[in-house]
PDB file of C-alpha atoms in Angstrom:
ATOM      1  CA  MET A1230      47.821  81.194-155.795  1.00 85.00           C
ATOM      2  CA  HIS A1231      47.145  79.100-152.690  1.00 86.00           C
ATOM      3  CA  VAL A1232      48.094  80.410-149.261  1.00 87.00           C
ATOM      4  CA  PHE A1233      49.080  78.364-146.213  1.00 88.00           C
ATOM      5  CA  ALA A1234      49.533  80.110-142.840  1.00 87.00           C
ATOM      6  CA  ALA A1235      50.113  79.132-139.221  1.00 83.00           C
ATOM      7  CA  ASP A1236      47.015  78.757-137.032  1.00 80.00           C
ATOM      8  CA  ALA A1237      46.759  79.616-133.312  1.00 76.00           C
ATOM      9  CA  GLN A1238      48.558  76.381-132.356  1.00 81.00           C
ATOM     10  CA  GLY A1239      51.396  77.051-134.794  1.00 79.00           C
ATOM     11  CA  LYS A1240      50.292  74.370-137.253  1.00 85.00           C
ATOM     12  CA  VAL A1241      50.396  75.326-140.938  1.00 85.00           C
ATOM     13  CA  VAL A1242      46.911  75.113-142.478  1.00 84.00           C
ATOM     14  CA  TYR A1243      45.412  75.944-145.839  1.00 84.00           C
ATOM     15  CA  THR A1244      43.917  79.428-145.813  1.00 84.00           C
ATOM     16  CA  GLY A1245      42.507  79.553-149.355  1.00 84.00           C
ATOM     17  CA  GLU A1246      43.017  80.658-152.922  1.00 87.00           C
ATOM     18  CA  PHE A1247      44.021  84.278-153.412  1.00 89.00           C
ATOM     19  CA  MET A1248      44.781  86.614-156.280  1.00 90.00           C
ATOM     20  CA  LEU A1249      47.905  88.710-156.100  1.00 86.00           C
ATOM     21  CA  GLY A1250      47.396  92.449-156.273  1.00 86.00           C
ATOM     22  CA  ILE A1251      49.601  93.932-158.974  1.00 85.00           C
ATOM     23  CA  GLY A1252      48.973  97.627-158.465  1.00 82.00           C
ATOM     24  CA  PRO A1253      51.776 100.087-157.709  1.00 81.00           C
ATOM     25  CA  ASN A1254      51.158 100.047-153.940  1.00 84.00           C
ATOM     26  CA  GLU A1255      50.141  96.372-153.737  1.00 83.00           C
ATOM     27  CA  LEU A1256      53.369  94.601-154.631  1.00 79.00           C
ATOM     28  CA  GLY A1257      56.683  95.232-152.920  1.00 78.00           C
ATOM     29  CA  GLU A1258      59.931  93.387-152.328  1.00 79.00           C
ATOM     30  CA  GLN A1259      58.928  92.091-148.896  1.00 78.00           C
ATOM     31  CA  THR A1260      55.131  92.537-148.959  1.00 80.00           C
ATOM     32  CA  CYS A1261      52.179  92.024-151.232  1.00 82.00           C
ATOM     33  CA  VAL A1262      48.409  92.445-151.158  1.00 86.00           C
ATOM     34  CA  LEU A1263      46.359  89.261-151.553  1.00 87.00           C
ATOM     35  CA  TYR A1264      42.663  89.229-152.495  1.00 89.00           C
ATOM     36  CA  PRO A1265      40.581  86.142-151.639  1.00 90.00           C
ATOM     37  CA  THR A1266      38.749  84.574-154.583  1.00 87.00           C
ATOM     38  CA  TRP A1267      35.691  83.789-152.465  1.00 81.00           C
ATOM     39  CA  LYS A1268      33.380  85.827-150.257  1.00 83.00           C
ATOM     40  CA  VAL A1269      35.038  86.063-146.850  1.00 84.00           C
ATOM     41  CA  SER A1270      33.128  86.589-143.612  1.00 82.00           C
ATOM     42  CA  PRO A1271      34.507  89.103-141.083  1.00 85.00           C
ATOM     43  CA  GLN A1272      34.932  86.302-138.532  1.00 84.00           C
ATOM     44  CA  GLU A1273      37.020  84.259-140.948  1.00 83.00           C
ATOM     45  CA  MET A1274      39.185  87.230-141.857  1.00 85.00           C
ATOM     46  CA  ALA A1275      39.765  88.008-138.163  1.00 85.00           C
ATOM     47  CA  SER A1276      41.067  84.462-137.632  1.00 82.00           C
ATOM     48  CA  TRP A1277      43.877  84.876-140.174  1.00 83.00           C
ATOM     49  CA  ASN A1278      47.336  85.574-138.797  1.00 81.00           C
ATOM     50  CA  PHE A1279      49.856  86.438-141.482  1.00 82.00           C
ATOM     51  CA  ASN A1280      52.351  88.035-139.046  1.00 81.00           C
ATOM     52  CA  ASN A1281      54.671  85.025-139.158  1.00 80.00           C
ATOM     53  CA  GLY A1282      54.610  84.916-142.931  1.00 81.00           C
ATOM     54  CA  VAL A1283      52.797  82.556-145.252  1.00 85.00           C
ATOM     55  CA  ARG A1284      53.624  79.775-147.643  1.00 87.00           C
ATOM     56  CA  ILE A1285      52.424  80.287-151.179  1.00 86.00           C
ATOM     57  CA  ARG A1286      51.871  77.521-153.722  1.00 87.00           C
ATOM     58  CA  THR A1287      50.693  77.904-157.296  1.00 85.00           C
ATOM     59  CA  GLN A1288      49.132  74.455-157.358  1.00 84.00           C
ATOM     60  CA  ILE A1289      47.672  72.006-154.858  1.00 81.00           C
ATOM     61  CA  PRO A1290      46.399  68.442-155.357  1.00 77.00           C
ATOM     62  CA  PRO A1291      42.950  68.418-157.061  1.00 76.00           C
ATOM     63  CA  GLY A1292      41.298  66.230-154.396  1.00 74.00           C
ATOM     64  CA  GLY A1293      42.021  68.716-151.646  1.00 70.00           C
ATOM     65  CA  ARG A1294      40.992  71.583-153.878  1.00 74.00           C
ATOM     66  CA  ALA A1295      37.620  69.975-154.651  1.00 81.00           C
ATOM     67  CA  ALA A1296      36.945  69.436-150.944  1.00 81.00           C
ATOM     68  CA  ILE A1297      37.839  73.040-150.169  1.00 78.00           C
ATOM     69  CA  ASP A1298      35.691  74.367-153.019  1.00 80.00           C
ATOM     70  CA  SER A1299      32.802  72.239-151.758  1.00 87.00           C
ATOM     71  CA  LEU A1300      33.258  73.594-148.238  1.00 85.00           C
ATOM     72  CA  ASN A1301      33.437  77.167-149.548  1.00 83.00           C
ATOM     73  CA  GLN A1302      30.214  76.632-151.506  1.00 87.00           C
ATOM     74  CA  THR A1303      28.567  75.176-148.401  1.00 92.00           C
ATOM     75  CA  ILE A1304      29.725  78.152-146.358  1.00 87.00           C
ATOM     76  CA  GLN A1305      28.469  80.557-149.023  1.00 86.00           C
ATOM     77  CA  ARG A1306      25.054  78.845-149.157  1.00 93.00           C
ATOM     78  CA  SER A1307      24.873  78.894-145.362  1.00 92.00           C
ATOM     79  CA  VAL A1308      25.667  82.611-145.272  1.00 89.00           C
ATOM     80  CA  GLU A1309      23.004  83.311-147.921  1.00 92.00           C
ATOM     81  CA  GLN A1310      20.464  81.188-146.048  1.00 96.00           C
ATOM     82  CA  LEU A1311      21.311  82.968-142.810  1.00 95.00           C
ATOM     83  CA  THR A1312      20.856  86.331-144.520  1.00 94.00           C
ATOM     84  CA  GLN A1313      17.499  85.235-145.933  1.00 97.00           C
ATOM     85  CA  LEU A1314      16.467  83.861-142.545  1.00 97.00           C
ATOM     86  CA  ASN A1315      17.392  87.134-140.860  1.00 97.00           C
ATOM     87  CA  THR A1316      15.424  89.065-143.487  1.00 97.00           C
ATOM     88  CA  ARG A1317      12.387  86.811-143.018  1.00 98.00           C
ATOM     89  CA  THR A1318      12.728  87.130-139.244  1.00 98.00           C
ATOM     90  CA  GLU A1319      12.718  90.924-139.500  1.00 97.00           C
ATOM     91  CA  ASP A1320       9.701  90.778-141.825  1.00 97.00           C
ATOM     92  CA  GLN A1321       7.916  88.493-139.359  1.00 98.00           C
ATOM     93  CA  LYS A1322       8.718  90.891-136.505  1.00 98.00           C
ATOM     94  CA  LEU A1323       7.175  93.758-138.495  1.00 97.00           C
ATOM     95  CA  LEU A1324       4.117  91.640-139.307  1.00 97.00           C
ATOM     96  CA  LYS A1325       3.802  90.663-135.633  1.00 98.00           C
ATOM     97  CA  ALA A1326       4.007  94.311-134.572  1.00 97.00           C
ATOM     98  CA  ASP A1327       1.241  95.179-137.065  1.00 97.00           C
ATOM     99  CA  ALA A1328      -0.821  92.211-135.855  1.00 97.00           C
ATOM    100  CA  ASP A1329      -0.337  93.293-132.224  1.00 97.00           C
ATOM    101  CA  LEU A1330      -1.623  96.768-133.101  1.00 95.00           C
ATOM    102  CA  ALA A1331      -4.629  95.279-134.899  1.00 96.00           C
ATOM    103  CA  LEU A1332      -5.265  92.946-131.946  1.00 96.00           C
ATOM    104  CA  GLN A1333      -5.157  95.850-129.510  1.00 92.00           C
ATOM    105  CA  ALA A1334      -7.585  97.781-131.716  1.00 89.00           C
ATOM    106  CA  ARG A1335      -9.997  94.803-131.762  1.00 91.00           C
ATOM    107  CA  ARG A1336      -9.647  94.399-127.973  1.00 90.00           C
ATOM    108  CA  ASN A1337     -10.443  98.089-127.551  1.00 87.00           C
ATOM    109  CA  ASP A1338     -13.471  97.641-129.828  1.00 85.00           C
ATOM    110  CA  LEU A1339     -14.711  94.688-127.785  1.00 87.00           C
ATOM    111  CA  LEU A1340     -13.661  95.543-124.228  1.00 87.00           C
ATOM    112  CA  GLY A1341     -13.577  99.320-124.350  1.00 83.00           C
ATOM    113  CA  ASP A1342     -10.988 102.022-124.700  1.00 82.00           C
ATOM    114  CA  PRO A1343     -10.552 104.456-121.814  1.00 80.00           C
ATOM    115  CA  ASN A1344      -9.152 106.938-124.331  1.00 80.00           C
ATOM    116  CA  GLY A1345     -11.988 106.345-126.805  1.00 75.00           C
ATOM    117  CA  ALA A1346     -14.398 109.007-127.996  1.00 74.00           C
ATOM    118  CA  ASP A1347     -17.168 109.795-125.516  1.00 76.00           C
ATOM    119  CA  VAL A1348     -20.238 109.910-127.786  1.00 75.00           C
ATOM    120  CA  ALA A1349     -23.617 109.719-126.035  1.00 75.00           C
ATOM    121  CA  GLU A1350     -25.329 107.908-128.926  1.00 79.00           C
ATOM    122  CA  ARG A1351     -22.426 105.458-129.284  1.00 79.00           C
ATOM    123  CA  PRO A1352     -21.365 104.279-125.789  1.00 75.00           C
ATOM    124  CA  GLU A1353     -19.508 101.304-127.304  1.00 79.00           C
ATOM    125  CA  PHE A1354     -16.655 103.655-128.261  1.00 76.00           C
ATOM    126  CA  LYS A1355     -15.822 104.099-124.578  1.00 79.00           C
ATOM    127  CA  VAL A1356     -17.121 100.945-122.854  1.00 83.00           C
ATOM    128  CA  GLY A1357     -16.650  98.458-125.700  1.00 85.00           C
ATOM    129  CA  LEU A1358     -19.048  96.369-127.736  1.00 85.00           C
ATOM    130  CA  VAL A1359     -19.335  93.605-125.128  1.00 88.00           C
ATOM    131  CA  ARG A1360     -20.389  95.984-122.355  1.00 87.00           C
ATOM    132  CA  ALA A1361     -22.640  97.985-124.707  1.00 86.00           C
ATOM    133  CA  ILE A1362     -24.395  94.788-125.828  1.00 89.00           C
ATOM    134  CA  GLU A1363     -24.789  93.657-122.200  1.00 92.00           C
ATOM    135  CA  ASP A1364     -26.267  97.048-121.267  1.00 90.00           C
ATOM    136  CA  THR A1365     -28.618  96.947-124.274  1.00 90.00           C
ATOM    137  CA  GLU A1366     -29.689  93.406-123.355  1.00 94.00           C
ATOM    138  CA  GLU A1367     -30.390  94.535-119.773  1.00 95.00           C
ATOM    139  CA  GLU A1368     -32.520  97.412-121.093  1.00 94.00           C
ATOM    140  CA  ARG A1369     -34.316  95.023-123.463  1.00 96.00           C
ATOM    141  CA  ASN A1370     -34.924  92.557-120.605  1.00 96.00           C
ATOM    142  CA  ALA A1371     -36.362  95.354-118.436  1.00 96.00           C
ATOM    143  CA  VAL A1372     -38.679  96.403-121.299  1.00 96.00           C
ATOM    144  CA  GLN A1373     -39.719  92.770-121.820  1.00 97.00           C
ATOM    145  CA  VAL A1374     -40.555  92.432-118.109  1.00 96.00           C
ATOM    146  CA  ALA A1375     -42.616  95.647-118.263  1.00 96.00           C
ATOM    147  CA  VAL A1376     -44.392  94.498-121.457  1.00 97.00           C
ATOM    148  CA  ASP A1377     -45.081  91.075-119.921  1.00 96.00           C
ATOM    149  CA  SER A1378     -46.466  92.721-116.780  1.00 96.00           C
ATOM    150  CA  SER A1379     -48.706  95.003-118.893  1.00 97.00           C
ATOM    151  CA  ARG A1380     -49.842  92.046-121.013  1.00 97.00           C
ATOM    152  CA  ARG A1381     -50.777  90.086-117.869  1.00 97.00           C
ATOM    153  CA  ARG A1382     -52.712  93.065-116.461  1.00 97.00           C
ATOM    154  CA  ILE A1383     -54.558  93.458-119.793  1.00 97.00           C
ATOM    155  CA  GLN A1384     -55.317  89.732-119.832  1.00 97.00           C
ATOM    156  CA  THR A1385     -56.642  89.903-116.259  1.00 96.00           C
ATOM    157  CA  ALA A1386     -58.737  93.022-117.050  1.00 96.00           C
ATOM    158  CA  THR A1387     -60.137  91.354-120.206  1.00 96.00           C
ATOM    159  CA  LYS A1388     -61.089  88.288-118.187  1.00 97.00           C
ATOM    160  CA  GLN A1389     -62.757  90.434-115.505  1.00 96.00           C
ATOM    161  CA  ARG A1390     -64.662  92.421-118.156  1.00 96.00           C
ATOM    162  CA  SER A1391     -65.850  89.189-119.777  1.00 95.00           C
ATOM    163  CA  GLU A1392     -67.007  87.900-116.390  1.00 95.00           C
ATOM    164  CA  LEU A1393     -68.848  91.187-115.700  1.00 94.00           C
ATOM    165  CA  ILE A1394     -70.574  91.067-119.104  1.00 94.00           C
ATOM    166  CA  ASN A1395     -71.664  87.474-118.467  1.00 93.00           C
ATOM    167  CA  SER A1396     -72.978  88.330-115.015  1.00 92.00           C
ATOM    168  CA  VAL A1397     -74.874  91.372-116.392  1.00 91.00           C
ATOM    169  CA  LYS A1398     -76.431  89.150-119.065  1.00 89.00           C
ATOM    170  CA  GLU A1399     -77.366  86.589-116.463  1.00 87.00           C
ATOM    171  CA  ILE A1400     -78.960  89.216-114.238  1.00 87.00           C
ATOM    172  CA  ALA A1401     -80.777  90.725-117.202  1.00 82.00           C
ATOM    173  CA  GLY A1402     -82.071  87.284-118.176  1.00 80.00           C
ATOM    174  CA  LYS A1403     -83.498  86.677-114.703  1.00 81.00           C
ATOM    175  CA  ALA A1404     -85.223  90.015-114.449  1.00 76.00           C
ATOM    176  CA  SER A1405     -88.889  90.256-115.521  1.00 66.00           C
ATOM    177  CA  LYS A1406     -89.426  91.119-119.097  1.00 66.00           C
ATOM    178  CA  PRO A1407     -91.846  93.879-120.056  1.00 64.00           C
ATOM    179  CA  MET A1408     -94.809  92.802-122.095  1.00 65.00           C
ATOM    180  CA  THR A1409     -94.733  93.917-125.596  1.00 66.00           C
ATOM    181  CA  LYS A1410     -97.987  94.121-127.537  1.00 67.00           C
ATOM    182  CA  VAL A1411     -98.157  94.103-131.210  1.00 65.00           C
ATOM    183  CA  SER A1412    -100.907  96.160-132.803  1.00 67.00           C
ATOM    184  CA  THR A1413    -102.956  94.459-135.523  1.00 70.00           C
ATOM    185  CA  ALA A1414    -104.992  97.506-136.530  1.00 68.00           C
ATOM    186  CA  ASN A1415    -104.725  98.952-139.963  1.00 68.00           C
ATOM    187  CA  PRO A1416    -104.117 102.606-140.175  1.00 59.00           C
TER     188      PRO A1416
END
């Protein structure tokens, strides 16, 4: 059956198609229980006002019925889409929370974690990879400077040694040579 009821302005409007409850406590002389034939939202149900009575019809023109059915289907699809959207939104919020935790863990890995483990052999746990790499590079640079300085000193010492050897040879060449005699006698 089709129910028409007064709206807030007192105008009679179509409420929808209902089924009549026929149970022992659902049907009385002055009252009855009506069940909607479509899925009703709480907001829609709250807007109904049956206090001033309703008009009930068993049939309505098919054109109006088709439009109402189409609107009900649209409403139903919209409610389902909204439910799916809310579910996806909640899923995305959970994924974002997980991603934020992973991001914070990566930041702690890179920039340091004041609450991180204090391991002497692994300073990156406390100061972060970036700082640990910078410190290691500074140590490497200091070692390279020391190695370069040692290499230059060795190069200078090698050059000085070579010069000393050459000067000793030159002095030895200028000095008088002892006479060497070769014996021709047979033994």
